[in-house]
């Protein structure tokens, strides 16, 4: 199982130097994937969770492609209805080409109603638009030589049954976000059931979990996977691996904006996870 990191690309304190440090830390520790999030208009509903500055993902990842060599680069997740599908297809293809085929396109339908309004995109149609746009992007890559692209994997986010169905129909992988260990174990069975109902293969499992190390064990029943002592975090990773995940993405942002400016604690936890991953490779 490969391991990626969702790097915060937003909030006061985030600047090009910090993003560069994150990229070099993630790649230097041996992680397989570096991902960033997506918002365009930082409306009040977005700013409440992810305040400005918010670095646009395609621009940011293109720049980070130049300061990294090995680590894959991706979005977790790109809000598909925000951009014309041919523009997204073009930017994704260019980024994939410029990075040497390292791009992963994680996608979602979005949740910020005010941001949809600011962009003039109908919020109630976001699911249908996502489906339509994903079809258009795949058609562009398949039928237009000018895009000059190899296969770009599409990871479809969304923890609902609708998200699972979209992943089965239109994705290469299902990319659920921040869940409890028990929920994920049950959802894997649900995903297979949906795939069987639709007569399609079950997509690969590529979850994104929280990452927050605590001194004492977390015993609450609603504990998110990736939250707890380093022993609990490693046990969660072992469980996710046994569920058949090909990649798991660690999300070190847990709502504390002070940690954006002081990422050393997250880096320390990531170093411990990297050491665990190395022992798995050596077995």
PDB file of C-alpha atoms in Angstrom:
ATOM      1  CA  UNK A   1       0.000   0.000   0.000  1.00  0.00           C
ATOM      2  CA  UNK A   2       1.341   3.393  -0.996  1.00  0.00           C
ATOM      3  CA  UNK A   3       0.964   6.418   1.275  1.00  0.00           C
ATOM      4  CA  UNK A   4       0.334  10.028   0.278  1.00  0.00           C
ATOM      5  CA  UNK A   5       0.002  13.335   2.114  1.00  0.00           C
ATOM      6  CA  UNK A   6      -2.583  16.092   1.701  1.00  0.00           C
ATOM      7  CA  UNK A   7      -0.511  19.268   1.978  1.00  0.00           C
ATOM      8  CA  UNK A   8      -2.372  22.396   3.233  1.00  0.00           C
ATOM      9  CA  UNK A   9      -2.406  24.946   0.402  1.00  0.00           C
ATOM     10  CA  UNK A  10      -4.402  27.603   2.241  1.00  0.00           C
ATOM     11  CA  UNK A  11      -4.622  29.869   5.322  1.00  0.00           C
ATOM     12  CA  UNK A  12      -2.400  32.674   6.659  1.00  0.00           C
ATOM     13  CA  UNK A  13       1.174  31.486   6.960  1.00  0.00           C
ATOM     14  CA  UNK A  14       1.063  29.427   3.798  1.00  0.00           C
ATOM     15  CA  UNK A  15       3.454  30.864   1.239  1.00  0.00           C
ATOM     16  CA  UNK A  16       5.691  29.550  -1.549  1.00  0.00           C
ATOM     17  CA  UNK A  17       8.540  28.790   0.851  1.00  0.00           C
ATOM     18  CA  UNK A  18       6.321  26.715   3.155  1.00  0.00           C
ATOM     19  CA  UNK A  19       4.819  24.830   0.211  1.00  0.00           C
ATOM     20  CA  UNK A  20       8.330  24.099  -1.015  1.00  0.00           C
ATOM     21  CA  UNK A  21       9.294  22.812   2.436  1.00  0.00           C
ATOM     22  CA  UNK A  22       6.227  20.590   2.527  1.00  0.00           C
ATOM     23  CA  UNK A  23       7.008  19.147  -0.894  1.00  0.00           C
ATOM     24  CA  UNK A  24      10.619  18.410  -0.026  1.00  0.00           C
ATOM     25  CA  UNK A  25       9.604  16.886   3.308  1.00  0.00           C
ATOM     26  CA  UNK A  26       6.976  14.632   1.745  1.00  0.00           C
ATOM     27  CA  UNK A  27       9.304  13.480  -1.018  1.00  0.00           C
ATOM     28  CA  UNK A  28      12.323  13.281   1.269  1.00  0.00           C
ATOM     29  CA  UNK A  29      10.519  10.993   3.728  1.00  0.00           C
ATOM     30  CA  UNK A  30       9.723   8.643   0.876  1.00  0.00           C
ATOM     31  CA  UNK A  31       5.981   9.188   0.549  1.00  0.00           C
ATOM     32  CA  UNK A  32       4.422   8.301  -2.777  1.00  0.00           C
ATOM     33  CA  UNK A  33       1.943  11.103  -3.368  1.00  0.00           C
ATOM     34  CA  UNK A  34       1.473  14.796  -2.566  1.00  0.00           C
ATOM     35  CA  UNK A  35      -2.051  16.210  -2.901  1.00  0.00           C
ATOM     36  CA  UNK A  36      -3.675  19.636  -2.453  1.00  0.00           C
ATOM     37  CA  UNK A  37      -7.251  20.893  -2.155  1.00  0.00           C
ATOM     38  CA  UNK A  38      -9.398  23.126  -4.356  1.00  0.00           C
ATOM     39  CA  UNK A  39     -11.380  26.336  -3.910  1.00  0.00           C
ATOM     40  CA  UNK A  40     -11.620  29.270  -6.313  1.00  0.00           C
ATOM     41  CA  UNK A  41     -13.743  31.920  -4.616  1.00  0.00           C
ATOM     42  CA  UNK A  42     -13.035  32.015  -0.890  1.00  0.00           C
ATOM     43  CA  UNK A  43     -16.582  32.919   0.074  1.00  0.00           C
ATOM     44  CA  UNK A  44     -17.589  33.135   3.762  1.00  0.00           C
ATOM     45  CA  UNK A  45     -18.607  29.477   3.950  1.00  0.00           C
ATOM     46  CA  UNK A  46     -15.202  28.451   2.576  1.00  0.00           C
ATOM     47  CA  UNK A  47     -13.224  30.973   4.623  1.00  0.00           C
ATOM     48  CA  UNK A  48     -14.761  29.672   7.841  1.00  0.00           C
ATOM     49  CA  UNK A  49     -12.908  26.391   7.315  1.00  0.00           C
ATOM     50  CA  UNK A  50     -10.124  27.270   4.890  1.00  0.00           C
ATOM     51  CA  UNK A  51      -9.251  30.984   4.983  1.00  0.00           C
ATOM     52  CA  UNK A  52      -7.263  32.829   2.340  1.00  0.00           C
ATOM     53  CA  UNK A  53      -4.768  32.736   0.845  1.00  0.00           C
ATOM     54  CA  UNK A  54      -5.914  29.664  -1.055  1.00  0.00           C
ATOM     55  CA  UNK A  55      -3.433  28.526  -3.689  1.00  0.00           C
ATOM     56  CA  UNK A  56      -5.125  27.255  -6.855  1.00  0.00           C
ATOM     57  CA  UNK A  57      -4.278  23.549  -7.268  1.00  0.00           C
ATOM     58  CA  UNK A  58      -3.182  23.324 -10.906  1.00  0.00           C
ATOM     59  CA  UNK A  59      -0.874  26.332 -10.573  1.00  0.00           C
ATOM     60  CA  UNK A  60       0.508  25.089  -7.269  1.00  0.00           C
ATOM     61  CA  UNK A  61       1.108  21.528  -8.437  1.00  0.00           C
ATOM     62  CA  UNK A  62       2.739  22.689 -11.660  1.00  0.00           C
ATOM     63  CA  UNK A  63       5.175  24.731  -9.589  1.00  0.00           C
ATOM     64  CA  UNK A  64       5.782  21.881  -7.152  1.00  0.00           C
ATOM     65  CA  UNK A  65       6.435  19.552 -10.077  1.00  0.00           C
ATOM     66  CA  UNK A  66       9.547  21.633 -10.708  1.00  0.00           C
ATOM     67  CA  UNK A  67      10.880  21.261  -7.160  1.00  0.00           C
ATOM     68  CA  UNK A  68      10.226  17.505  -6.914  1.00  0.00           C
ATOM     69  CA  UNK A  69      11.391  14.560  -8.984  1.00  0.00           C
ATOM     70  CA  UNK A  70       9.694  11.365  -7.858  1.00  0.00           C
ATOM     71  CA  UNK A  71       6.556  11.974  -5.804  1.00  0.00           C
ATOM     72  CA  UNK A  72       3.201  11.882  -7.611  1.00  0.00           C
ATOM     73  CA  UNK A  73       1.046  15.006  -7.496  1.00  0.00           C
ATOM     74  CA  UNK A  74      -2.726  15.214  -7.196  1.00  0.00           C
ATOM     75  CA  UNK A  75      -5.917  16.965  -6.157  1.00  0.00           C
ATOM     76  CA  UNK A  76      -8.030  15.954  -3.175  1.00  0.00           C
ATOM     77  CA  UNK A  77     -10.389  16.957  -4.476  1.00  0.00           C
ATOM     78  CA  UNK A  78     -10.896  19.170  -7.527  1.00  0.00           C
ATOM     79  CA  UNK A  79     -14.460  20.539  -7.609  1.00  0.00           C
ATOM     80  CA  UNK A  80     -15.450  19.478 -11.107  1.00  0.00           C
ATOM     81  CA  UNK A  81     -18.434  21.827 -11.757  1.00  0.00           C
ATOM     82  CA  UNK A  82     -16.326  24.959 -11.088  1.00  0.00           C
ATOM     83  CA  UNK A  83     -14.460  24.809 -14.412  1.00  0.00           C
ATOM     84  CA  UNK A  84     -15.369  24.121 -18.028  1.00  0.00           C
ATOM     85  CA  UNK A  85     -14.509  20.455 -18.659  1.00  0.00           C
ATOM     86  CA  UNK A  86     -12.280  21.219 -21.652  1.00  0.00           C
ATOM     87  CA  UNK A  87     -10.288  23.673 -19.546  1.00  0.00           C
ATOM     88  CA  UNK A  88      -9.889  21.085 -16.793  1.00  0.00           C
ATOM     89  CA  UNK A  89      -8.934  18.431 -19.336  1.00  0.00           C
ATOM     90  CA  UNK A  90      -6.327  20.762 -20.833  1.00  0.00           C
ATOM     91  CA  UNK A  91      -4.802  21.770 -17.495  1.00  0.00           C
ATOM     92  CA  UNK A  92      -4.732  18.188 -16.238  1.00  0.00           C
ATOM     93  CA  UNK A  93      -3.112  16.950 -19.435  1.00  0.00           C
ATOM     94  CA  UNK A  94      -0.510  19.720 -19.373  1.00  0.00           C
ATOM     95  CA  UNK A  95       0.304  19.118 -15.711  1.00  0.00           C
ATOM     96  CA  UNK A  96       0.603  15.401 -16.320  1.00  0.00           C
ATOM     97  CA  UNK A  97       2.969  16.037 -19.219  1.00  0.00           C
ATOM     98  CA  UNK A  98       5.076  18.638 -17.399  1.00  0.00           C
ATOM     99  CA  UNK A  99       5.450  16.389 -14.352  1.00  0.00           C
ATOM    100  CA  UNK A 100       6.471  13.323 -16.327  1.00  0.00           C
ATOM    101  CA  UNK A 101       3.181  11.472 -15.907  1.00  0.00           C
ATOM    102  CA  UNK A 102       2.907  12.004 -12.149  1.00  0.00           C
ATOM    103  CA  UNK A 103      -0.558  13.556 -11.939  1.00  0.00           C
ATOM    104  CA  UNK A 104      -3.585  12.056 -10.144  1.00  0.00           C
ATOM    105  CA  UNK A 105      -6.953  13.779 -10.579  1.00  0.00           C
ATOM    106  CA  UNK A 106      -9.073  13.441  -7.454  1.00  0.00           C
ATOM    107  CA  UNK A 107     -12.530  14.902  -8.053  1.00  0.00           C
ATOM    108  CA  UNK A 108     -15.669  15.826  -6.141  1.00  0.00           C
ATOM    109  CA  UNK A 109     -19.002  17.587  -6.545  1.00  0.00           C
ATOM    110  CA  UNK A 110     -18.381  20.322  -3.937  1.00  0.00           C
ATOM    111  CA  UNK A 111     -20.259  21.538  -0.866  1.00  0.00           C
ATOM    112  CA  UNK A 112     -19.846  25.352  -0.549  1.00  0.00           C
ATOM    113  CA  UNK A 113     -23.185  26.796  -1.677  1.00  0.00           C
ATOM    114  CA  UNK A 114     -21.980  30.433  -1.567  1.00  0.00           C
ATOM    115  CA  UNK A 115     -18.976  29.585  -3.717  1.00  0.00           C
ATOM    116  CA  UNK A 116     -21.243  28.007  -6.326  1.00  0.00           C
ATOM    117  CA  UNK A 117     -23.344  31.175  -6.322  1.00  0.00           C
ATOM    118  CA  UNK A 118     -20.255  33.383  -6.712  1.00  0.00           C
ATOM    119  CA  UNK A 119     -19.141  31.327  -9.713  1.00  0.00           C
ATOM    120  CA  UNK A 120     -22.595  31.273 -11.295  1.00  0.00           C
ATOM    121  CA  UNK A 121     -22.816  27.474 -11.118  1.00  0.00           C
ATOM    122  CA  UNK A 122     -26.163  25.922 -10.089  1.00  0.00           C
ATOM    123  CA  UNK A 123     -25.626  24.218  -6.743  1.00  0.00           C
ATOM    124  CA  UNK A 124     -28.553  21.838  -7.127  1.00  0.00           C
ATOM    125  CA  UNK A 125     -27.121  20.485 -10.399  1.00  0.00           C
ATOM    126  CA  UNK A 126     -23.599  19.888  -9.124  1.00  0.00           C
ATOM    127  CA  UNK A 127     -23.913  16.085  -9.237  1.00  0.00           C
ATOM    128  CA  UNK A 128     -25.291  15.985 -12.760  1.00  0.00           C
ATOM    129  CA  UNK A 129     -22.712  18.527 -13.934  1.00  0.00           C
ATOM    130  CA  UNK A 130     -19.906  16.463 -12.422  1.00  0.00           C
ATOM    131  CA  UNK A 131     -21.037  13.372 -14.311  1.00  0.00           C
ATOM    132  CA  UNK A 132     -21.405  15.308 -17.558  1.00  0.00           C
ATOM    133  CA  UNK A 133     -18.021  17.005 -17.194  1.00  0.00           C
ATOM    134  CA  UNK A 134     -16.176  13.794 -16.353  1.00  0.00           C
ATOM    135  CA  UNK A 135     -17.562  12.194 -19.518  1.00  0.00           C
ATOM    136  CA  UNK A 136     -16.466  15.252 -21.523  1.00  0.00           C
ATOM    137  CA  UNK A 137     -12.957  15.188 -20.067  1.00  0.00           C
ATOM    138  CA  UNK A 138     -12.463  11.530 -20.818  1.00  0.00           C
ATOM    139  CA  UNK A 139     -13.748  12.069 -24.362  1.00  0.00           C
ATOM    140  CA  UNK A 140     -11.289  14.941 -24.842  1.00  0.00           C
ATOM    141  CA  UNK A 141      -8.352  12.854 -23.669  1.00  0.00           C
ATOM    142  CA  UNK A 142      -9.434   9.890 -25.772  1.00  0.00           C
ATOM    143  CA  UNK A 143     -10.291  11.636 -29.024  1.00  0.00           C
ATOM    144  CA  UNK A 144      -8.116  14.743 -29.242  1.00  0.00           C
ATOM    145  CA  UNK A 145      -4.437  14.219 -30.049  1.00  0.00           C
ATOM    146  CA  UNK A 146      -3.673  17.818 -29.131  1.00  0.00           C
ATOM    147  CA  UNK A 147      -4.119  17.014 -25.429  1.00  0.00           C
ATOM    148  CA  UNK A 148      -0.991  14.864 -25.622  1.00  0.00           C
ATOM    149  CA  UNK A 149      -1.780  12.877 -22.482  1.00  0.00           C
ATOM    150  CA  UNK A 150      -1.218   9.453 -21.096  1.00  0.00           C
ATOM    151  CA  UNK A 151      -3.874   7.882 -18.876  1.00  0.00           C
ATOM    152  CA  UNK A 152      -4.632  10.182 -15.941  1.00  0.00           C
ATOM    153  CA  UNK A 153      -6.192   8.260 -13.038  1.00  0.00           C
ATOM    154  CA  UNK A 154      -9.450   9.739 -11.764  1.00  0.00           C
ATOM    155  CA  UNK A 155     -10.211   9.208  -8.078  1.00  0.00           C
ATOM    156  CA  UNK A 156     -13.843  10.002  -7.313  1.00  0.00           C
ATOM    157  CA  UNK A 157     -14.524  11.412  -3.865  1.00  0.00           C
ATOM    158  CA  UNK A 158     -17.762  11.293  -1.920  1.00  0.00           C
ATOM    159  CA  UNK A 159     -18.736   9.161   1.066  1.00  0.00           C
ATOM    160  CA  UNK A 160     -22.390   8.803   0.067  1.00  0.00           C
ATOM    161  CA  UNK A 161     -23.944   6.062  -2.056  1.00  0.00           C
ATOM    162  CA  UNK A 162     -24.125   8.622  -4.868  1.00  0.00           C
ATOM    163  CA  UNK A 163     -20.378   9.130  -4.586  1.00  0.00           C
ATOM    164  CA  UNK A 164     -19.781   5.395  -4.661  1.00  0.00           C
ATOM    165  CA  UNK A 165     -21.960   5.007  -7.756  1.00  0.00           C
ATOM    166  CA  UNK A 166     -20.088   7.833  -9.467  1.00  0.00           C
ATOM    167  CA  UNK A 167     -16.782   6.132  -8.631  1.00  0.00           C
ATOM    168  CA  UNK A 168     -18.031   2.835 -10.059  1.00  0.00           C
ATOM    169  CA  UNK A 169     -19.370   4.425 -13.254  1.00  0.00           C
ATOM    170  CA  UNK A 170     -16.787   7.116 -13.948  1.00  0.00           C
ATOM    171  CA  UNK A 171     -13.701   6.622 -11.807  1.00  0.00           C
ATOM    172  CA  UNK A 172     -10.599   4.513 -11.595  1.00  0.00           C
ATOM    173  CA  UNK A 173     -10.764   4.620  -7.796  1.00  0.00           C
ATOM    174  CA  UNK A 174     -13.050   5.550  -4.922  1.00  0.00           C
ATOM    175  CA  UNK A 175     -11.580   8.263  -2.716  1.00  0.00           C
ATOM    176  CA  UNK A 176     -13.637   8.619   0.502  1.00  0.00           C
ATOM    177  CA  UNK A 177     -12.593  11.385   2.889  1.00  0.00           C
ATOM    178  CA  UNK A 178     -12.077  11.328   6.690  1.00  0.00           C
ATOM    179  CA  UNK A 179     -14.047   8.500   8.248  1.00  0.00           C
ATOM    180  CA  UNK A 180     -14.093   6.165  11.226  1.00  0.00           C
ATOM    181  CA  UNK A 181     -12.371   2.784  10.832  1.00  0.00           C
ATOM    182  CA  UNK A 182     -15.649   0.911  11.275  1.00  0.00           C
ATOM    183  CA  UNK A 183     -17.452   2.971   8.658  1.00  0.00           C
ATOM    184  CA  UNK A 184     -14.769   2.305   6.058  1.00  0.00           C
ATOM    185  CA  UNK A 185     -14.854  -1.448   6.668  1.00  0.00           C
ATOM    186  CA  UNK A 186     -18.630  -1.476   6.081  1.00  0.00           C
ATOM    187  CA  UNK A 187     -18.394   0.890   3.099  1.00  0.00           C
ATOM    188  CA  UNK A 188     -15.997  -1.384   1.241  1.00  0.00           C
ATOM    189  CA  UNK A 189     -18.676  -4.054   1.208  1.00  0.00           C
ATOM    190  CA  UNK A 190     -21.266  -1.526   0.084  1.00  0.00           C
ATOM    191  CA  UNK A 191     -18.997  -0.399  -2.768  1.00  0.00           C
ATOM    192  CA  UNK A 192     -18.718  -3.960  -4.066  1.00  0.00           C
ATOM    193  CA  UNK A 193     -22.489  -4.391  -3.851  1.00  0.00           C
ATOM    194  CA  UNK A 194     -23.052  -1.234  -5.883  1.00  0.00           C
ATOM    195  CA  UNK A 195     -20.494  -2.332  -8.479  1.00  0.00           C
ATOM    196  CA  UNK A 196     -22.198  -5.721  -8.781  1.00  0.00           C
ATOM    197  CA  UNK A 197     -25.610  -4.037  -9.153  1.00  0.00           C
ATOM    198  CA  UNK A 198     -24.255  -1.868 -11.975  1.00  0.00           C
ATOM    199  CA  UNK A 199     -22.442  -4.767 -13.605  1.00  0.00           C
ATOM    200  CA  UNK A 200     -19.091  -3.033 -13.402  1.00  0.00           C
ATOM    201  CA  UNK A 201     -15.729  -3.764 -11.737  1.00  0.00           C
ATOM    202  CA  UNK A 202     -15.228  -2.533  -8.194  1.00  0.00           C
ATOM    203  CA  UNK A 203     -12.977   0.545  -8.335  1.00  0.00           C
ATOM    204  CA  UNK A 204      -9.739   0.647  -6.400  1.00  0.00           C
ATOM    205  CA  UNK A 205      -9.884   1.918  -2.810  1.00  0.00           C
ATOM    206  CA  UNK A 206      -7.882   5.115  -2.178  1.00  0.00           C
ATOM    207  CA  UNK A 207      -9.128   6.708   1.074  1.00  0.00           C
ATOM    208  CA  UNK A 208      -8.008   9.988   2.648  1.00  0.00           C
ATOM    209  CA  UNK A 209      -7.869   9.817   6.431  1.00  0.00           C
ATOM    210  CA  UNK A 210      -7.046  12.288   9.171  1.00  0.00           C
ATOM    211  CA  UNK A 211      -3.588  12.472  10.724  1.00  0.00           C
ATOM    212  CA  UNK A 212      -3.360  13.728  14.301  1.00  0.00           C
ATOM    213  CA  UNK A 213      -1.075  12.156  16.869  1.00  0.00           C
ATOM    214  CA  UNK A 214      -2.074  12.266  20.533  1.00  0.00           C
ATOM    215  CA  UNK A 215      -0.178  11.351  23.680  1.00  0.00           C
ATOM    216  CA  UNK A 216      -2.985   9.257  25.122  1.00  0.00           C
ATOM    217  CA  UNK A 217      -5.130   6.744  23.243  1.00  0.00           C
ATOM    218  CA  UNK A 218      -8.376   8.082  21.802  1.00  0.00           C
ATOM    219  CA  UNK A 219     -11.237   5.787  22.796  1.00  0.00           C
ATOM    220  CA  UNK A 220     -14.306   7.736  21.628  1.00  0.00           C
ATOM    221  CA  UNK A 221     -16.559   5.667  19.344  1.00  0.00           C
ATOM    222  CA  UNK A 222     -16.487   8.427  16.728  1.00  0.00           C
ATOM    223  CA  UNK A 223     -12.675   8.483  16.557  1.00  0.00           C
ATOM    224  CA  UNK A 224     -11.559   9.166  13.019  1.00  0.00           C
ATOM    225  CA  UNK A 225      -9.090   6.820  11.382  1.00  0.00           C
ATOM    226  CA  UNK A 226      -5.634   8.378  11.718  1.00  0.00           C
ATOM    227  CA  UNK A 227      -6.353  10.095  15.039  1.00  0.00           C
ATOM    228  CA  UNK A 228      -4.716   8.790  18.213  1.00  0.00           C
ATOM    229  CA  UNK A 229      -1.360   7.558  19.399  1.00  0.00           C
ATOM    230  CA  UNK A 230       1.180   6.525  16.824  1.00  0.00           C
ATOM    231  CA  UNK A 231       0.232   2.947  17.670  1.00  0.00           C
ATOM    232  CA  UNK A 232      -3.414   3.664  16.829  1.00  0.00           C
ATOM    233  CA  UNK A 233      -2.443   5.417  13.605  1.00  0.00           C
ATOM    234  CA  UNK A 234      -0.316   2.471  12.494  1.00  0.00           C
ATOM    235  CA  UNK A 235      -3.095   0.033  13.438  1.00  0.00           C
ATOM    236  CA  UNK A 236      -5.495   2.069  11.283  1.00  0.00           C
ATOM    237  CA  UNK A 237      -3.072   1.898   8.372  1.00  0.00           C
ATOM    238  CA  UNK A 238      -2.764  -1.854   8.818  1.00  0.00           C
ATOM    239  CA  UNK A 239      -6.559  -2.222   8.790  1.00  0.00           C
ATOM    240  CA  UNK A 240      -6.882  -0.075   5.666  1.00  0.00           C
ATOM    241  CA  UNK A 241      -4.208  -2.135   3.950  1.00  0.00           C
ATOM    242  CA  UNK A 242      -6.090  -5.340   4.826  1.00  0.00           C
ATOM    243  CA  UNK A 243      -9.252  -3.824   3.332  1.00  0.00           C
ATOM    244  CA  UNK A 244      -7.408  -3.778   0.022  1.00  0.00           C
ATOM    245  CA  UNK A 245      -6.504  -0.106  -0.293  1.00  0.00           C
ATOM    246  CA  UNK A 246      -3.844   0.554  -2.899  1.00  0.00           C
ATOM    247  CA  UNK A 247      -3.072   4.054  -1.558  1.00  0.00           C
ATOM    248  CA  UNK A 248      -4.043   5.939   1.583  1.00  0.00           C
ATOM    249  CA  UNK A 249      -3.687   9.724   1.849  1.00  0.00           C
ATOM    250  CA  UNK A 250      -2.899  11.308   5.224  1.00  0.00           C
ATOM    251  CA  UNK A 251      -4.506  14.674   5.995  1.00  0.00           C
ATOM    252  CA  UNK A 252      -2.595  16.540   8.729  1.00  0.00           C
ATOM    253  CA  UNK A 253      -4.960  19.541   8.821  1.00  0.00           C
ATOM    254  CA  UNK A 254      -7.485  19.114  11.615  1.00  0.00           C
ATOM    255  CA  UNK A 255      -8.919  22.617  11.815  1.00  0.00           C
ATOM    256  CA  UNK A 256      -6.165  24.226  13.917  1.00  0.00           C
ATOM    257  CA  UNK A 257      -4.878  27.164  11.879  1.00  0.00           C
ATOM    258  CA  UNK A 258      -1.875  27.663  14.167  1.00  0.00           C
ATOM    259  CA  UNK A 259      -0.525  24.337  12.929  1.00  0.00           C
ATOM    260  CA  UNK A 260      -0.360  25.756   9.407  1.00  0.00           C
ATOM    261  CA  UNK A 261       2.431  28.085  10.520  1.00  0.00           C
ATOM    262  CA  UNK A 262       4.023  25.421  12.719  1.00  0.00           C
ATOM    263  CA  UNK A 263       4.053  22.204  10.685  1.00  0.00           C
ATOM    264  CA  UNK A 264       6.900  20.578  12.583  1.00  0.00           C
ATOM    265  CA  UNK A 265       4.566  18.470  14.723  1.00  0.00           C
ATOM    266  CA  UNK A 266       2.889  17.059  11.618  1.00  0.00           C
ATOM    267  CA  UNK A 267       6.279  16.409  10.047  1.00  0.00           C
ATOM    268  CA  UNK A 268       7.359  14.484  13.159  1.00  0.00           C
ATOM    269  CA  UNK A 269       4.288  12.247  12.926  1.00  0.00           C
ATOM    270  CA  UNK A 270       4.842  11.774   9.202  1.00  0.00           C
ATOM    271  CA  UNK A 271       8.427  10.709   9.899  1.00  0.00           C
ATOM    272  CA  UNK A 272       7.126   8.031  12.278  1.00  0.00           C
ATOM    273  CA  UNK A 273       4.652   6.823   9.657  1.00  0.00           C
ATOM    274  CA  UNK A 274       7.411   6.790   7.039  1.00  0.00           C
ATOM    275  CA  UNK A 275       9.537   4.625   9.329  1.00  0.00           C
ATOM    276  CA  UNK A 276       6.599   2.211   9.702  1.00  0.00           C
ATOM    277  CA  UNK A 277       6.140   2.120   5.928  1.00  0.00           C
ATOM    278  CA  UNK A 278       9.811   1.311   5.466  1.00  0.00           C
ATOM    279  CA  UNK A 279       9.513  -1.701   7.768  1.00  0.00           C
ATOM    280  CA  UNK A 280       6.588  -2.951   5.661  1.00  0.00           C
ATOM    281  CA  UNK A 281       8.683  -2.674   2.497  1.00  0.00           C
ATOM    282  CA  UNK A 282      11.553  -4.585   4.119  1.00  0.00           C
ATOM    283  CA  UNK A 283       9.362  -7.553   5.110  1.00  0.00           C
TER     284      UNK A 283
END
